[in-house]
Amino acid sequence: NKAIQTKLDAISKGYVNDLEIGGRNLLLKSKAPKTGTSYNVGHWTSSRDFIIGETLTVTIKGNIPGTRLFGLWFNSSSIGTGAIPKIKDGYYSKQLVVPAGVTSKVVGIYLIGNQTAGDNWEFEWIKLESGNKATDWTPAPEDVQAEIDDAKQEALTAAENAQTTANSLKDFTDTAFRD
């Protein structure tokens, strides 16, 4: 029936139009594999200021025993956003809205639930992106540029060291084999 198809098309367009995809990881140095037993998993710094009311999606690759979950706090640890649900084995994700009062670029990840001293967790990476759709992990562009800059500096240093060695050998041979 054409009327039903028209209605379904309109509904589908609405879902697609409401989709906000960011893709850019806002957190610097976000791939930091670690394990632990403490409720404090770690802190990460955003490459930009957070915008109050902005929709973000957080995704974590890691594992926590039992029913415990990860949670994200803004301002390092003072403004919580609740538990991040497990979406499949080893992955936790949720959409959140940046709450009023956020003044820092630092977010903290903590365990939610009363863990015991014997509970071990694993953490591989975190991605915080604009929009309401999770995408695969990528480093922040600033991290990629930092790696390029580091590699360039290492190459320049190696070239300088090679030139110094070559000059020393030339000086040695020029002195040793005179006449």
JSON list of N, CA, C and O in Angstrom, two decimals, residues 95-154:
[
{"chain": "A", "resi": 95, "resn": "GLN", "atom": "N", "xyz": [25.37, 7.63, 25.23]},
{"chain": "A", "resi": 95, "resn": "GLN", "atom": "CA", "xyz": [25.28, 9.04, 24.86]},
{"chain": "A", "resi": 95, "resn": "GLN", "atom": "C", "xyz": [25.05, 9.82, 26.15]},
{"chain": "A", "resi": 95, "resn": "GLN", "atom": "O", "xyz": [24.40, 9.34, 27.07]},
{"chain": "A", "resi": 96, "resn": "LEU", "atom": "N", "xyz": [25.60, 11.01, 26.20]},
{"chain": "A", "resi": 96, "resn": "LEU", "atom": "CA", "xyz": [25.41, 11.86, 27.36]},
{"chain": "A", "resi": 96, "resn": "LEU", "atom": "C", "xyz": [25.38, 13.31, 26.90]},
{"chain": "A", "resi": 96, "resn": "LEU", "atom": "O", "xyz": [25.77, 13.62, 25.78]},
{"chain": "A", "resi": 97, "resn": "VAL", "atom": "N", "xyz": [24.88, 14.16, 27.77]},
{"chain": "A", "resi": 97, "resn": "VAL", "atom": "CA", "xyz": [24.82, 15.60, 27.48]},
{"chain": "A", "resi": 97, "resn": "VAL", "atom": "C", "xyz": [25.75, 16.29, 28.48]},
{"chain": "A", "resi": 97, "resn": "VAL", "atom": "O", "xyz": [25.71, 16.00, 29.68]},
{"chain": "A", "resi": 98, "resn": "VAL", "atom": "N", "xyz": [26.61, 17.17, 27.98]},
{"chain": "A", "resi": 98, "resn": "VAL", "atom": "CA", "xyz": [27.54, 17.88, 28.85]},
{"chain": "A", "resi": 98, "resn": "VAL", "atom": "C", "xyz": [26.72, 18.71, 29.84]},
{"chain": "A", "resi": 98, "resn": "VAL", "atom": "O", "xyz": [25.95, 19.58, 29.43]},
{"chain": "A", "resi": 99, "resn": "PRO", "atom": "N", "xyz": [26.86, 18.43, 31.14]},
{"chain": "A", "resi": 99, "resn": "PRO", "atom": "CA", "xyz": [26.04, 19.11, 32.14]},
{"chain": "A", "resi": 99, "resn": "PRO", "atom": "C", "xyz": [26.55, 20.52, 32.48]},
{"chain": "A", "resi": 99, "resn": "PRO", "atom": "O", "xyz": [27.72, 20.84, 32.25]},
{"chain": "A", "resi": 100, "resn": "ALA", "atom": "N", "xyz": [25.66, 21.32, 33.03]},
{"chain": "A", "resi": 100, "resn": "ALA", "atom": "CA", "xyz": [26.04, 22.64, 33.53]},
{"chain": "A", "resi": 100, "resn": "ALA", "atom": "C", "xyz": [27.12, 22.47, 34.59]},
{"chain": "A", "resi": 100, "resn": "ALA", "atom": "O", "xyz": [27.14, 21.48, 35.32]},
{"chain": "A", "resi": 101, "resn": "GLY", "atom": "N", "xyz": [28.00, 23.43, 34.67]},
{"chain": "A", "resi": 101, "resn": "GLY", "atom": "CA", "xyz": [29.05, 23.40, 35.69]},
{"chain": "A", "resi": 101, "resn": "GLY", "atom": "C", "xyz": [30.37, 22.83, 35.20]},
{"chain": "A", "resi": 101, "resn": "GLY", "atom": "O", "xyz": [31.36, 22.87, 35.94]},
{"chain": "A", "resi": 102, "resn": "VAL", "atom": "N", "xyz": [30.41, 22.29, 33.99]},
{"chain": "A", "resi": 102, "resn": "VAL", "atom": "CA", "xyz": [31.66, 21.74, 33.49]},
{"chain": "A", "resi": 102, "resn": "VAL", "atom": "C", "xyz": [32.58, 22.91, 33.11]},
{"chain": "A", "resi": 102, "resn": "VAL", "atom": "O", "xyz": [32.24, 23.74, 32.28]},
{"chain": "A", "resi": 103, "resn": "THR", "atom": "N", "xyz": [33.75, 22.94, 33.74]},
{"chain": "A", "resi": 103, "resn": "THR", "atom": "CA", "xyz": [34.70, 24.03, 33.51]},
{"chain": "A", "resi": 103, "resn": "THR", "atom": "C", "xyz": [36.08, 23.54, 33.12]},
{"chain": "A", "resi": 103, "resn": "THR", "atom": "O", "xyz": [36.95, 24.33, 32.81]},
{"chain": "A", "resi": 104, "resn": "SER", "atom": "N", "xyz": [36.29, 22.24, 33.16]},
{"chain": "A", "resi": 104, "resn": "SER", "atom": "CA", "xyz": [37.60, 21.66, 32.91]},
{"chain": "A", "resi": 104, "resn": "SER", "atom": "C", "xyz": [37.55, 20.78, 31.66]},
{"chain": "A", "resi": 104, "resn": "SER", "atom": "O", "xyz": [36.51, 20.24, 31.30]},
{"chain": "A", "resi": 105, "resn": "LYS", "atom": "N", "xyz": [38.70, 20.62, 31.02]},
{"chain": "A", "resi": 105, "resn": "LYS", "atom": "CA", "xyz": [38.82, 19.72, 29.87]},
{"chain": "A", "resi": 105, "resn": "LYS", "atom": "C", "xyz": [39.11, 18.29, 30.31]},
{"chain": "A", "resi": 105, "resn": "LYS", "atom": "O", "xyz": [39.21, 17.41, 29.48]},
{"chain": "A", "resi": 106, "resn": "VAL", "atom": "N", "xyz": [39.23, 18.05, 31.60]},
{"chain": "A", "resi": 106, "resn": "VAL", "atom": "CA", "xyz": [39.64, 16.74, 32.11]},
{"chain": "A", "resi": 106, "resn": "VAL", "atom": "C", "xyz": [38.42, 15.91, 32.48]},
{"chain": "A", "resi": 106, "resn": "VAL", "atom": "O", "xyz": [37.51, 16.39, 33.17]},
{"chain": "A", "resi": 107, "resn": "VAL", "atom": "N", "xyz": [38.40, 14.66, 32.00]},
{"chain": "A", "resi": 107, "resn": "VAL", "atom": "CA", "xyz": [37.38, 13.70, 32.40]},
{"chain": "A", "resi": 107, "resn": "VAL", "atom": "C", "xyz": [38.06, 12.55, 33.13]},
{"chain": "A", "resi": 107, "resn": "VAL", "atom": "O", "xyz": [39.22, 12.22, 32.85]},
{"chain": "A", "resi": 108, "resn": "GLY", "atom": "N", "xyz": [37.34, 11.97, 34.08]},
{"chain": "A", "resi": 108, "resn": "GLY", "atom": "CA", "xyz": [37.84, 10.82, 34.81]},
{"chain": "A", "resi": 108, "resn": "GLY", "atom": "C", "xyz": [36.96, 9.62, 34.55]},
{"chain": "A", "resi": 108, "resn": "GLY", "atom": "O", "xyz": [35.75, 9.76, 34.38]},
{"chain": "A", "resi": 109, "resn": "ILE", "atom": "N", "xyz": [37.56, 8.45, 34.48]},
{"chain": "A", "resi": 109, "resn": "ILE", "atom": "CA", "xyz": [36.82, 7.21, 34.35]},
{"chain": "A", "resi": 109, "resn": "ILE", "atom": "C", "xyz": [37.02, 6.43, 35.64]},
{"chain": "A", "resi": 109, "resn": "ILE", "atom": "O", "xyz": [38.15, 6.23, 36.10]},
{"chain": "A", "resi": 110, "resn": "TYR", "atom": "N", "xyz": [35.91, 6.03, 36.23]},
{"chain": "A", "resi": 110, "resn": "TYR", "atom": "CA", "xyz": [35.91, 5.30, 37.49]},
{"chain": "A", "resi": 110, "resn": "TYR", "atom": "C", "xyz": [35.00, 4.08, 37.36]},
{"chain": "A", "resi": 110, "resn": "TYR", "atom": "O", "xyz": [34.14, 4.03, 36.48]},
{"chain": "A", "resi": 111, "resn": "LEU", "atom": "N", "xyz": [35.20, 3.12, 38.26]},
{"chain": "A", "resi": 111, "resn": "LEU", "atom": "CA", "xyz": [34.28, 1.97, 38.31]},
{"chain": "A", "resi": 111, "resn": "LEU", "atom": "C", "xyz": [33.06, 2.37, 39.11]},
{"chain": "A", "resi": 111, "resn": "LEU", "atom": "O", "xyz": [33.15, 3.10, 40.09]},
{"chain": "A", "resi": 112, "resn": "ILE", "atom": "N", "xyz": [31.93, 1.87, 38.69]},
{"chain": "A", "resi": 112, "resn": "ILE", "atom": "CA", "xyz": [30.68, 2.07, 39.42]},
{"chain": "A", "resi": 112, "resn": "ILE", "atom": "C", "xyz": [30.25, 0.71, 39.96]},
{"chain": "A", "resi": 112, "resn": "ILE", "atom": "O", "xyz": [30.22, -0.28, 39.24]},
{"chain": "A", "resi": 113, "resn": "GLY", "atom": "N", "xyz": [29.94, 0.67, 41.23]},
{"chain": "A", "resi": 113, "resn": "GLY", "atom": "CA", "xyz": [29.58, -0.58, 41.89]},
{"chain": "A", "resi": 113, "resn": "GLY", "atom": "C", "xyz": [30.61, -0.86, 42.96]},
{"chain": "A", "resi": 113, "resn": "GLY", "atom": "O", "xyz": [31.76, -0.45, 42.87]},
{"chain": "A", "resi": 114, "resn": "ASN", "atom": "N", "xyz": [30.20, -1.53, 43.98]},
{"chain": "A", "resi": 114, "resn": "ASN", "atom": "CA", "xyz": [31.12, -1.81, 45.08]},
{"chain": "A", "resi": 114, "resn": "ASN", "atom": "C", "xyz": [31.99, -3.00, 44.74]},
{"chain": "A", "resi": 114, "resn": "ASN", "atom": "O", "xyz": [31.58, -4.14, 44.85]},
{"chain": "A", "resi": 115, "resn": "GLN", "atom": "N", "xyz": [33.18, -2.71, 44.28]},
{"chain": "A", "resi": 115, "resn": "GLN", "atom": "CA", "xyz": [34.11, -3.78, 43.94]},
{"chain": "A", "resi": 115, "resn": "GLN", "atom": "C", "xyz": [34.88, -4.20, 45.18]},
{"chain": "A", "resi": 115, "resn": "GLN", "atom": "O", "xyz": [34.95, -3.47, 46.15]},
{"chain": "A", "resi": 116, "resn": "THR", "atom": "N", "xyz": [35.41, -5.40, 45.13]},
{"chain": "A", "resi": 116, "resn": "THR", "atom": "CA", "xyz": [36.22, -5.89, 46.24]},
{"chain": "A", "resi": 116, "resn": "THR", "atom": "C", "xyz": [37.68, -5.83, 45.82]},
{"chain": "A", "resi": 116, "resn": "THR", "atom": "O", "xyz": [38.01, -5.65, 44.64]},
{"chain": "A", "resi": 117, "resn": "ALA", "atom": "N", "xyz": [38.55, -5.99, 46.78]},
{"chain": "A", "resi": 117, "resn": "ALA", "atom": "CA", "xyz": [39.99, -5.88, 46.51]},
{"chain": "A", "resi": 117, "resn": "ALA", "atom": "C", "xyz": [40.47, -6.88, 45.47]},
{"chain": "A", "resi": 117, "resn": "ALA", "atom": "O", "xyz": [41.45, -6.64, 44.79]},
{"chain": "A", "resi": 118, "resn": "GLY", "atom": "N", "xyz": [39.76, -7.99, 45.32]},
{"chain": "A", "resi": 118, "resn": "GLY", "atom": "CA", "xyz": [40.17, -9.01, 44.36]},
{"chain": "A", "resi": 118, "resn": "GLY", "atom": "C", "xyz": [39.68, -8.77, 42.94]},
{"chain": "A", "resi": 118, "resn": "GLY", "atom": "O", "xyz": [40.04, -9.51, 42.03]},
{"chain": "A", "resi": 119, "resn": "ASP", "atom": "N", "xyz": [38.84, -7.76, 42.75]},
{"chain": "A", "resi": 119, "resn": "ASP", "atom": "CA", "xyz": [38.31, -7.51, 41.41]},
{"chain": "A", "resi": 119, "resn": "ASP", "atom": "C", "xyz": [39.36, -6.84, 40.52]},
{"chain": "A", "resi": 119, "resn": "ASP", "atom": "O", "xyz": [39.92, -5.81, 40.88]},
{"chain": "A", "resi": 120, "resn": "ASN", "atom": "N", "xyz": [39.62, -7.42, 39.39]},
{"chain": "A", "resi": 120, "resn": "ASN", "atom": "CA", "xyz": [40.56, -6.86, 38.43]},
{"chain": "A", "resi": 120, "resn": "ASN", "atom": "C", "xyz": [39.80, -6.36, 37.21]},
{"chain": "A", "resi": 120, "resn": "ASN", "atom": "O", "xyz": [38.89, -7.04, 36.74]},
{"chain": "A", "resi": 121, "resn": "TRP", "atom": "N", "xyz": [40.19, -5.19, 36.70]},
{"chain": "A", "resi": 121, "resn": "TRP", "atom": "CA", "xyz": [39.60, -4.66, 35.48]},
{"chain": "A", "resi": 121, "resn": "TRP", "atom": "C", "xyz": [40.68, -4.48, 34.44]},
{"chain": "A", "resi": 121, "resn": "TRP", "atom": "O", "xyz": [41.87, -4.40, 34.74]},
{"chain": "A", "resi": 122, "resn": "GLU", "atom": "N", "xyz": [40.23, -4.47, 33.19]},
{"chain": "A", "resi": 122, "resn": "GLU", "atom": "CA", "xyz": [41.13, -4.24, 32.06]},
{"chain": "A", "resi": 122, "resn": "GLU", "atom": "C", "xyz": [40.59, -3.06, 31.27]},
{"chain": "A", "resi": 122, "resn": "GLU", "atom": "O", "xyz": [39.38, -2.92, 31.11]},
{"chain": "A", "resi": 123, "resn": "PHE", "atom": "N", "xyz": [41.49, -2.24, 30.78]},
{"chain": "A", "resi": 123, "resn": "PHE", "atom": "CA", "xyz": [41.12, -1.06, 30.01]},
{"chain": "A", "resi": 123, "resn": "PHE", "atom": "C", "xyz": [42.06, -0.96, 28.83]},
{"chain": "A", "resi": 123, "resn": "PHE", "atom": "O", "xyz": [43.28, -1.08, 28.97]},
{"chain": "A", "resi": 124, "resn": "GLU", "atom": "N", "xyz": [41.50, -0.77, 27.62]},
{"chain": "A", "resi": 124, "resn": "GLU", "atom": "CA", "xyz": [42.34, -0.64, 26.43]},
{"chain": "A", "resi": 124, "resn": "GLU", "atom": "C", "xyz": [42.30, 0.78, 25.87]},
{"chain": "A", "resi": 124, "resn": "GLU", "atom": "O", "xyz": [43.34, 1.35, 25.59]},
{"chain": "A", "resi": 125, "resn": "TRP", "atom": "N", "xyz": [41.10, 1.32, 25.66]},
{"chain": "A", "resi": 125, "resn": "TRP", "atom": "CA", "xyz": [40.98, 2.68, 25.11]},
{"chain": "A", "resi": 125, "resn": "TRP", "atom": "C", "xyz": [39.64, 3.30, 25.44]},
{"chain": "A", "resi": 125, "resn": "TRP", "atom": "O", "xyz": [38.71, 2.62, 25.83]},
{"chain": "A", "resi": 126, "resn": "ILE", "atom": "N", "xyz": [39.59, 4.63, 25.23]},
{"chain": "A", "resi": 126, "resn": "ILE", "atom": "CA", "xyz": [38.35, 5.39, 25.39]},
{"chain": "A", "resi": 126, "resn": "ILE", "atom": "C", "xyz": [38.23, 6.32, 24.20]},
{"chain": "A", "resi": 126, "resn": "ILE", "atom": "O", "xyz": [39.23, 6.82, 23.68]},
{"chain": "A", "resi": 127, "resn": "LYS", "atom": "N", "xyz": [37.00, 6.52, 23.78]},
{"chain": "A", "resi": 127, "resn": "LYS", "atom": "CA", "xyz": [36.73, 7.51, 22.73]},
{"chain": "A", "resi": 127, "resn": "LYS", "atom": "C", "xyz": [35.54, 8.35, 23.19]},
{"chain": "A", "resi": 127, "resn": "LYS", "atom": "O", "xyz": [34.51, 7.82, 23.59]},
{"chain": "A", "resi": 128, "resn": "LEU", "atom": "N", "xyz": [35.71, 9.67, 23.13]},
{"chain": "A", "resi": 128, "resn": "LEU", "atom": "CA", "xyz": [34.64, 10.61, 23.43]},
{"chain": "A", "resi": 128, "resn": "LEU", "atom": "C", "xyz": [34.48, 11.47, 22.20]},
{"chain": "A", "resi": 128, "resn": "LEU", "atom": "O", "xyz": [35.44, 12.13, 21.77]},
{"chain": "A", "resi": 129, "resn": "GLU", "atom": "N", "xyz": [33.29, 11.45, 21.61]},
{"chain": "A", "resi": 129, "resn": "GLU", "atom": "CA", "xyz": [33.07, 12.15, 20.35]},
{"chain": "A", "resi": 129, "resn": "GLU", "atom": "C", "xyz": [31.76, 12.91, 20.36]},
{"chain": "A", "resi": 129, "resn": "GLU", "atom": "O", "xyz": [30.83, 12.55, 21.08]},
{"chain": "A", "resi": 130, "resn": "SER", "atom": "N", "xyz": [31.70, 13.95, 19.57]},
{"chain": "A", "resi": 130, "resn": "SER", "atom": "CA", "xyz": [30.46, 14.71, 19.41]},
{"chain": "A", "resi": 130, "resn": "SER", "atom": "C", "xyz": [29.43, 13.85, 18.70]},
{"chain": "A", "resi": 130, "resn": "SER", "atom": "O", "xyz": [29.77, 13.02, 17.87]},
{"chain": "A", "resi": 131, "resn": "GLY", "atom": "N", "xyz": [28.16, 14.08, 19.02]},
{"chain": "A", "resi": 131, "resn": "GLY", "atom": "CA", "xyz": [27.09, 13.37, 18.34]},
{"chain": "A", "resi": 131, "resn": "GLY", "atom": "C", "xyz": [26.55, 12.22, 19.15]},
{"chain": "A", "resi": 131, "resn": "GLY", "atom": "O", "xyz": [26.98, 11.94, 20.26]},
{"chain": "A", "resi": 132, "resn": "ASN", "atom": "N", "xyz": [25.56, 11.52, 18.54]},
{"chain": "A", "resi": 132, "resn": "ASN", "atom": "CA", "xyz": [24.88, 10.45, 19.25]},
{"chain": "A", "resi": 132, "resn": "ASN", "atom": "C", "xyz": [25.13, 9.07, 18.65]},
{"chain": "A", "resi": 132, "resn": "ASN", "atom": "O", "xyz": [24.39, 8.14, 18.90]},
{"chain": "A", "resi": 133, "resn": "LYS", "atom": "N", "xyz": [26.19, 8.94, 17.85]},
{"chain": "A", "resi": 133, "resn": "LYS", "atom": "CA", "xyz": [26.52, 7.67, 17.21]},
{"chain": "A", "resi": 133, "resn": "LYS", "atom": "C", "xyz": [27.97, 7.32, 17.49]},
{"chain": "A", "resi": 133, "resn": "LYS", "atom": "O", "xyz": [28.88, 8.10, 17.19]},
{"chain": "A", "resi": 134, "resn": "ALA", "atom": "N", "xyz": [28.19, 6.15, 18.07]},
{"chain": "A", "resi": 134, "resn": "ALA", "atom": "CA", "xyz": [29.55, 5.69, 18.34]},
{"chain": "A", "resi": 134, "resn": "ALA", "atom": "C", "xyz": [30.21, 5.24, 17.04]},
{"chain": "A", "resi": 134, "resn": "ALA", "atom": "O", "xyz": [29.58, 4.62, 16.19]},
{"chain": "A", "resi": 135, "resn": "THR", "atom": "N", "xyz": [31.48, 5.59, 16.89]},
{"chain": "A", "resi": 135, "resn": "THR", "atom": "CA", "xyz": [32.27, 5.13, 15.75]},
{"chain": "A", "resi": 135, "resn": "THR", "atom": "C", "xyz": [33.51, 4.43, 16.28]},
{"chain": "A", "resi": 135, "resn": "THR", "atom": "O", "xyz": [33.83, 4.52, 17.46]},
{"chain": "A", "resi": 136, "resn": "ASP", "atom": "N", "xyz": [34.23, 3.72, 15.40]},
{"chain": "A", "resi": 136, "resn": "ASP", "atom": "CA", "xyz": [35.42, 2.99, 15.81]},
{"chain": "A", "resi": 136, "resn": "ASP", "atom": "C", "xyz": [36.46, 3.93, 16.42]},
{"chain": "A", "resi": 136, "resn": "ASP", "atom": "O", "xyz": [36.52, 5.11, 16.08]},
{"chain": "A", "resi": 137, "resn": "TRP", "atom": "N", "xyz": [37.30, 3.37, 17.29]},
{"chain": "A", "resi": 137, "resn": "TRP", "atom": "CA", "xyz": [38.34, 4.17, 17.94]},
{"chain": "A", "resi": 137, "resn": "TRP", "atom": "C", "xyz": [39.31, 4.73, 16.91]},
{"chain": "A", "resi": 137, "resn": "TRP", "atom": "O", "xyz": [39.71, 4.03, 15.97]},
{"chain": "A", "resi": 138, "resn": "THR", "atom": "N", "xyz": [39.66, 5.96, 17.10]},
{"chain": "A", "resi": 138, "resn": "THR", "atom": "CA", "xyz": [40.72, 6.63, 16.35]},
{"chain": "A", "resi": 138, "resn": "THR", "atom": "C", "xyz": [41.44, 7.53, 17.33]},
{"chain": "A", "resi": 138, "resn": "THR", "atom": "O", "xyz": [40.83, 8.02, 18.29]},
{"chain": "A", "resi": 139, "resn": "PRO", "atom": "N", "xyz": [42.72, 7.78, 17.09]},
{"chain": "A", "resi": 139, "resn": "PRO", "atom": "CA", "xyz": [43.40, 8.74, 17.97]},
{"chain": "A", "resi": 139, "resn": "PRO", "atom": "C", "xyz": [42.90, 10.15, 17.67]},
{"chain": "A", "resi": 139, "resn": "PRO", "atom": "O", "xyz": [42.40, 10.42, 16.58]},
{"chain": "A", "resi": 140, "resn": "ALA", "atom": "N", "xyz": [43.07, 11.03, 18.64]},
{"chain": "A", "resi": 140, "resn": "ALA", "atom": "CA", "xyz": [42.78, 12.44, 18.39]},
{"chain": "A", "resi": 140, "resn": "ALA", "atom": "C", "xyz": [43.76, 12.93, 17.33]},
{"chain": "A", "resi": 140, "resn": "ALA", "atom": "O", "xyz": [44.92, 12.51, 17.31]},
{"chain": "A", "resi": 141, "resn": "PRO", "atom": "N", "xyz": [43.33, 13.82, 16.43]},
{"chain": "A", "resi": 141, "resn": "PRO", "atom": "CA", "xyz": [44.26, 14.33, 15.41]},
{"chain": "A", "resi": 141, "resn": "PRO", "atom": "C", "xyz": [45.53, 14.93, 16.01]},
{"chain": "A", "resi": 141, "resn": "PRO", "atom": "O", "xyz": [46.61, 14.82, 15.42]},
{"chain": "A", "resi": 142, "resn": "GLU", "atom": "N", "xyz": [45.42, 15.54, 17.18]},
{"chain": "A", "resi": 142, "resn": "GLU", "atom": "CA", "xyz": [46.59, 16.11, 17.83]},
{"chain": "A", "resi": 142, "resn": "GLU", "atom": "C", "xyz": [47.61, 15.02, 18.20]},
{"chain": "A", "resi": 142, "resn": "GLU", "atom": "O", "xyz": [48.82, 15.25, 18.16]},
{"chain": "A", "resi": 143, "resn": "ASP", "atom": "N", "xyz": [47.12, 13.83, 18.56]},
{"chain": "A", "resi": 143, "resn": "ASP", "atom": "CA", "xyz": [48.03, 12.73, 18.87]},
{"chain": "A", "resi": 143, "resn": "ASP", "atom": "C", "xyz": [48.76, 12.25, 17.62]},
{"chain": "A", "resi": 143, "resn": "ASP", "atom": "O", "xyz": [49.94, 11.91, 17.68]},
{"chain": "A", "resi": 144, "resn": "VAL", "atom": "N", "xyz": [48.06, 12.21, 16.50]},
{"chain": "A", "resi": 144, "resn": "VAL", "atom": "CA", "xyz": [48.69, 11.80, 15.24]},
{"chain": "A", "resi": 144, "resn": "VAL", "atom": "C", "xyz": [49.79, 12.81, 14.88]},
{"chain": "A", "resi": 144, "resn": "VAL", "atom": "O", "xyz": [50.91, 12.42, 14.52]},
{"chain": "A", "resi": 145, "resn": "GLN", "atom": "N", "xyz": [49.48, 14.09, 14.99]},
{"chain": "A", "resi": 145, "resn": "GLN", "atom": "CA", "xyz": [50.47, 15.13, 14.67]},
{"chain": "A", "resi": 145, "resn": "GLN", "atom": "C", "xyz": [51.68, 15.03, 15.62]},
{"chain": "A", "resi": 145, "resn": "GLN", "atom": "O", "xyz": [52.82, 15.18, 15.19]},
{"chain": "A", "resi": 146, "resn": "ALA", "atom": "N", "xyz": [51.43, 14.75, 16.89]},
{"chain": "A", "resi": 146, "resn": "ALA", "atom": "CA", "xyz": [52.53, 14.62, 17.85]},
{"chain": "A", "resi": 146, "resn": "ALA", "atom": "C", "xyz": [53.44, 13.45, 17.46]},
{"chain": "A", "resi": 146, "resn": "ALA", "atom": "O", "xyz": [54.66, 13.55, 17.55]},
{"chain": "A", "resi": 147, "resn": "GLU", "atom": "N", "xyz": [52.84, 12.33, 17.01]},
{"chain": "A", "resi": 147, "resn": "GLU", "atom": "CA", "xyz": [53.64, 11.18, 16.57]},
{"chain": "A", "resi": 147, "resn": "GLU", "atom": "C", "xyz": [54.47, 11.54, 15.34]},
{"chain": "A", "resi": 147, "resn": "GLU", "atom": "O", "xyz": [55.64, 11.14, 15.23]},
{"chain": "A", "resi": 148, "resn": "ILE", "atom": "N", "xyz": [53.89, 12.28, 14.42]},
{"chain": "A", "resi": 148, "resn": "ILE", "atom": "CA", "xyz": [54.62, 12.71, 13.23]},
{"chain": "A", "resi": 148, "resn": "ILE", "atom": "C", "xyz": [55.79, 13.62, 13.63]},
{"chain": "A", "resi": 148, "resn": "ILE", "atom": "O", "xyz": [56.92, 13.45, 13.16]},
{"chain": "A", "resi": 149, "resn": "ASP", "atom": "N", "xyz": [55.52, 14.57, 14.51]},
{"chain": "A", "resi": 149, "resn": "ASP", "atom": "CA", "xyz": [56.56, 15.48, 14.97]},
{"chain": "A", "resi": 149, "resn": "ASP", "atom": "C", "xyz": [57.69, 14.73, 15.68]},
{"chain": "A", "resi": 149, "resn": "ASP", "atom": "O", "xyz": [58.87, 15.02, 15.48]},
{"chain": "A", "resi": 150, "resn": "ASP", "atom": "N", "xyz": [57.33, 13.75, 16.53]},
{"chain": "A", "resi": 150, "resn": "ASP", "atom": "CA", "xyz": [58.34, 12.95, 17.24]},
{"chain": "A", "resi": 150, "resn": "ASP", "atom": "C", "xyz": [59.20, 12.16, 16.26]},
{"chain": "A", "resi": 150, "resn": "ASP", "atom": "O", "xyz": [60.42, 12.11, 16.39]},
{"chain": "A", "resi": 151, "resn": "ALA", "atom": "N", "xyz": [58.56, 11.54, 15.26]},
{"chain": "A", "resi": 151, "resn": "ALA", "atom": "CA", "xyz": [59.30, 10.76, 14.26]},
{"chain": "A", "resi": 151, "resn": "ALA", "atom": "C", "xyz": [60.23, 11.66, 13.46]},
{"chain": "A", "resi": 151, "resn": "ALA", "atom": "O", "xyz": [61.38, 11.29, 13.16]},
{"chain": "A", "resi": 152, "resn": "LYS", "atom": "N", "xyz": [59.76, 12.84, 13.12]},
{"chain": "A", "resi": 152, "resn": "LYS", "atom": "CA", "xyz": [60.58, 13.80, 12.38]},
{"chain": "A", "resi": 152, "resn": "LYS", "atom": "C", "xyz": [61.80, 14.19, 13.21]},
{"chain": "A", "resi": 152, "resn": "LYS", "atom": "O", "xyz": [62.93, 14.23, 12.70]},
{"chain": "A", "resi": 153, "resn": "GLN", "atom": "N", "xyz": [61.59, 14.48, 14.49]},
{"chain": "A", "resi": 153, "resn": "GLN", "atom": "CA", "xyz": [62.70, 14.86, 15.35]},
{"chain": "A", "resi": 153, "resn": "GLN", "atom": "C", "xyz": [63.70, 13.71, 15.50]},
{"chain": "A", "resi": 153, "resn": "GLN", "atom": "O", "xyz": [64.91, 13.93, 15.49]},
{"chain": "A", "resi": 154, "resn": "GLU", "atom": "N", "xyz": [63.21, 12.49, 15.64]},
{"chain": "A", "resi": 154, "resn": "GLU", "atom": "CA", "xyz": [64.09, 11.33, 15.74]},
{"chain": "A", "resi": 154, "resn": "GLU", "atom": "C", "xyz": [64.92, 11.18, 14.47]},
{"chain": "A", "resi": 154, "resn": "GLU", "atom": "O", "xyz": [66.12, 10.89, 14.53]}
]
